[in-house]
């Protein structure tokens, strides 16, 4: 099921990845369609914009054409040839399930795609695993959803970010 971020959260996260990707940077959004859609909106107003790709299980997003990549975390490295290793300035990921198995597999995809920067959104209970597997730090910024989720949700990064403070 897709849980959509609130407008404020989608804007904040989209602005964060644009800033971190830099001018004409590349952003991969893994299972984060609300951030991808917000990036598309923000991009249309800027000339130095980033390019973004959405990796997503839900094929309804195939309407985005070349920027859509079908993604199943059970096959984390089953990616099209065009997605080259370390070809994205930042990867933002919102794994579909809050579980060790799901996070571990999604991290394989993240590691493959990113040049270094990672922004992960998942349950607060994953803090130790995120730190252990990818050296990610928990942010004080609290992402909000349109539907209140039962489990507390947090963002994690591996770079200096305004989301941390």
mmCIF file of N, CA and C in Angstrom, residues 45-92:
data_model
loop_
_atom_site.group_PDB
_atom_site.id
_atom_site.type_symbol
_atom_site.label_atom_id
_atom_site.label_comp_id
_atom_site.label_asym_id
_atom_site.label_seq_id
_atom_site.Cartn_x
_atom_site.Cartn_y
_atom_site.Cartn_z
ATOM 1 N N UNK A 45 9.669 24.590 -12.460
ATOM 2 C CA UNK A 45 9.841 26.015 -12.175
ATOM 3 C C UNK A 45 11.314 26.431 -12.151
ATOM 4 N N UNK A 46 12.222 25.474 -12.388
ATOM 5 C CA UNK A 46 13.643 25.794 -12.272
ATOM 6 C C UNK A 46 14.411 25.339 -13.490
ATOM 7 N N UNK A 47 15.418 26.119 -13.855
ATOM 8 C CA UNK A 47 16.186 25.783 -15.057
ATOM 9 C C UNK A 47 17.339 24.831 -14.747
ATOM 10 N N UNK A 48 17.893 24.927 -13.527
ATOM 11 C CA UNK A 48 19.072 24.112 -13.180
ATOM 12 C C UNK A 48 18.634 22.775 -12.603
ATOM 13 N N UNK A 49 17.484 22.284 -13.067
ATOM 14 C CA UNK A 49 16.830 21.225 -12.316
ATOM 15 C C UNK A 49 17.531 19.882 -12.425
ATOM 16 N N UNK A 50 17.201 19.046 -11.466
ATOM 17 C CA UNK A 50 17.732 17.698 -11.412
ATOM 18 C C UNK A 50 16.880 16.796 -12.309
ATOM 19 N N UNK A 51 17.395 15.615 -12.601
ATOM 20 C CA UNK A 51 16.554 14.612 -13.259
ATOM 21 C C UNK A 51 16.273 13.515 -12.242
ATOM 22 N N UNK A 52 15.097 12.936 -12.339
ATOM 23 C CA UNK A 52 14.680 11.949 -11.343
ATOM 24 C C UNK A 52 14.137 10.697 -12.014
ATOM 25 N N UNK A 53 14.335 9.575 -11.337
ATOM 26 C CA UNK A 53 13.795 8.294 -11.774
ATOM 27 C C UNK A 53 13.021 7.706 -10.598
ATOM 28 N N UNK A 54 11.860 7.123 -10.882
ATOM 29 C CA UNK A 54 11.051 6.480 -9.848
ATOM 30 C C UNK A 54 11.138 4.966 -10.006
ATOM 31 N N UNK A 55 11.649 4.296 -8.982
ATOM 32 C CA UNK A 55 11.659 2.834 -8.951
ATOM 33 C C UNK A 55 10.511 2.407 -8.049
ATOM 34 N N UNK A 56 9.547 1.711 -8.635
ATOM 35 C CA UNK A 56 8.288 1.498 -7.913
ATOM 36 C C UNK A 56 7.619 0.208 -8.391
ATOM 37 N N UNK A 57 6.974 -0.504 -7.447
ATOM 38 C CA UNK A 57 6.295 -1.764 -7.747
ATOM 39 C C UNK A 57 4.964 -1.537 -8.455
ATOM 40 N N UNK A 58 4.303 -0.440 -8.114
ATOM 41 C CA UNK A 58 2.966 -0.151 -8.636
ATOM 42 C C UNK A 58 3.055 0.336 -10.083
ATOM 43 N N UNK A 59 2.586 -0.492 -10.999
ATOM 44 C CA UNK A 59 2.752 -0.191 -12.428
ATOM 45 C C UNK A 59 1.874 0.963 -12.915
ATOM 46 N N UNK A 60 0.983 1.461 -12.075
ATOM 47 C CA UNK A 60 0.201 2.635 -12.490
ATOM 48 C C UNK A 60 1.124 3.821 -12.773
ATOM 49 N N UNK A 61 2.289 3.838 -12.120
ATOM 50 C CA UNK A 61 3.227 4.934 -12.321
ATOM 51 C C UNK A 61 3.984 4.825 -13.644
ATOM 52 N N UNK A 62 3.723 3.753 -14.379
ATOM 53 C CA UNK A 62 4.346 3.604 -15.701
ATOM 54 C C UNK A 62 3.926 4.741 -16.634
ATOM 55 N N UNK A 63 2.878 5.470 -16.251
ATOM 56 C CA UNK A 63 2.452 6.646 -17.012
ATOM 57 C C UNK A 63 3.585 7.667 -17.128
ATOM 58 N N UNK A 64 4.570 7.590 -16.233
ATOM 59 C CA UNK A 64 5.701 8.526 -16.292
ATOM 60 C C UNK A 64 6.724 8.152 -17.362
ATOM 61 N N UNK A 65 6.465 7.073 -18.069
ATOM 62 C CA UNK A 65 7.327 6.741 -19.210
ATOM 63 C C UNK A 65 8.724 6.318 -18.804
ATOM 64 N N UNK A 66 9.715 6.913 -19.461
ATOM 65 C CA UNK A 66 11.108 6.512 -19.255
ATOM 66 C C UNK A 66 11.603 6.715 -17.830
ATOM 67 N N UNK A 67 10.940 7.589 -17.087
ATOM 68 C CA UNK A 67 11.407 7.857 -15.728
ATOM 69 C C UNK A 67 10.879 6.830 -14.725
ATOM 70 N N UNK A 68 10.005 5.921 -15.200
ATOM 71 C CA UNK A 68 9.486 4.865 -14.334
ATOM 72 C C UNK A 68 10.282 3.576 -14.548
ATOM 73 N N UNK A 69 10.685 2.949 -13.444
ATOM 74 C CA UNK A 69 11.357 1.656 -13.500
ATOM 75 C C UNK A 69 10.602 0.714 -12.571
ATOM 76 N N UNK A 70 10.105 -0.406 -13.116
ATOM 77 C CA UNK A 70 9.431 -1.372 -12.253
ATOM 78 C C UNK A 70 10.443 -1.920 -11.255
ATOM 79 N N UNK A 71 10.055 -1.937 -9.958
ATOM 80 C CA UNK A 71 10.985 -2.349 -8.916
ATOM 81 C C UNK A 71 10.310 -3.275 -7.918
ATOM 82 N N UNK A 72 10.926 -4.420 -7.706
ATOM 83 C CA UNK A 72 10.464 -5.365 -6.701
ATOM 84 C C UNK A 72 11.633 -5.612 -5.754
ATOM 85 N N UNK A 73 11.476 -5.215 -4.488
ATOM 86 C CA UNK A 73 12.605 -5.322 -3.563
ATOM 87 C C UNK A 73 13.078 -6.767 -3.362
ATOM 88 N N UNK A 74 12.230 -7.736 -3.722
ATOM 89 C CA UNK A 74 12.652 -9.137 -3.617
ATOM 90 C C UNK A 74 13.750 -9.478 -4.626
ATOM 91 N N UNK A 75 13.842 -8.660 -5.676
ATOM 92 C CA UNK A 75 14.917 -8.798 -6.680
ATOM 93 C C UNK A 75 15.663 -7.468 -6.756
ATOM 94 N N UNK A 76 16.431 -7.145 -5.704
ATOM 95 C CA UNK A 76 16.951 -5.785 -5.547
ATOM 96 C C UNK A 76 17.909 -5.322 -6.642
ATOM 97 N N UNK A 77 18.541 -6.275 -7.319
ATOM 98 C CA UNK A 77 19.483 -5.873 -8.373
ATOM 99 C C UNK A 77 18.972 -6.225 -9.768
ATOM 100 N N UNK A 78 17.685 -6.520 -9.844
ATOM 101 C CA UNK A 78 17.056 -6.786 -11.142
ATOM 102 C C UNK A 78 16.612 -5.438 -11.714
ATOM 103 N N UNK A 79 17.579 -4.724 -12.288
ATOM 104 C CA UNK A 79 17.345 -3.364 -12.771
ATOM 105 C C UNK A 79 17.673 -3.284 -14.250
ATOM 106 N N UNK A 80 17.054 -2.357 -14.969
ATOM 107 C CA UNK A 80 17.354 -2.241 -16.399
ATOM 108 C C UNK A 80 18.808 -1.818 -16.632
ATOM 109 N N UNK A 81 19.344 -2.216 -17.786
ATOM 110 C CA UNK A 81 20.745 -1.931 -18.109
ATOM 111 C C UNK A 81 21.068 -0.444 -18.056
ATOM 112 N N UNK A 82 20.056 0.378 -18.361
ATOM 113 C CA UNK A 82 20.280 1.818 -18.382
ATOM 114 C C UNK A 82 20.573 2.435 -17.021
ATOM 115 N N UNK A 83 20.224 1.721 -15.948
ATOM 116 C CA UNK A 83 20.508 2.230 -14.601
ATOM 117 C C UNK A 83 21.902 1.770 -14.194
ATOM 118 N N UNK A 84 22.864 2.630 -14.418
ATOM 119 C CA UNK A 84 24.254 2.251 -14.192
ATOM 120 C C UNK A 84 24.621 2.360 -12.711
ATOM 121 N N UNK A 85 25.610 1.551 -12.291
ATOM 122 C CA UNK A 85 26.025 1.631 -10.896
ATOM 123 C C UNK A 85 26.593 3.003 -10.559
ATOM 124 N N UNK A 86 26.316 3.455 -9.345
ATOM 125 C CA UNK A 86 26.812 4.743 -8.846
ATOM 126 C C UNK A 86 26.531 5.891 -9.822
ATOM 127 N N UNK A 87 25.319 5.906 -10.366
ATOM 128 C CA UNK A 87 24.991 6.940 -11.353
ATOM 129 C C UNK A 87 24.033 7.996 -10.815
ATOM 130 N N UNK A 88 23.712 7.919 -9.509
ATOM 131 C CA UNK A 88 22.801 8.902 -8.927
ATOM 132 C C UNK A 88 23.494 9.659 -7.802
ATOM 133 N N UNK A 89 23.309 10.989 -7.800
ATOM 134 C CA UNK A 89 23.943 11.827 -6.781
ATOM 135 C C UNK A 89 23.357 11.568 -5.398
ATOM 136 N N UNK A 90 22.076 11.255 -5.369
ATOM 137 C CA UNK A 90 21.424 10.895 -4.101
ATOM 138 C C UNK A 90 20.306 9.906 -4.397
ATOM 139 N N UNK A 91 20.098 9.001 -3.457
ATOM 140 C CA UNK A 91 18.977 8.063 -3.529
ATOM 141 C C UNK A 91 18.102 8.295 -2.314
ATOM 142 N N UNK A 92 16.813 8.518 -2.562
ATOM 143 C CA UNK A 92 15.840 8.572 -1.467
ATOM 144 C C UNK A 92 15.002 7.305 -1.551
#
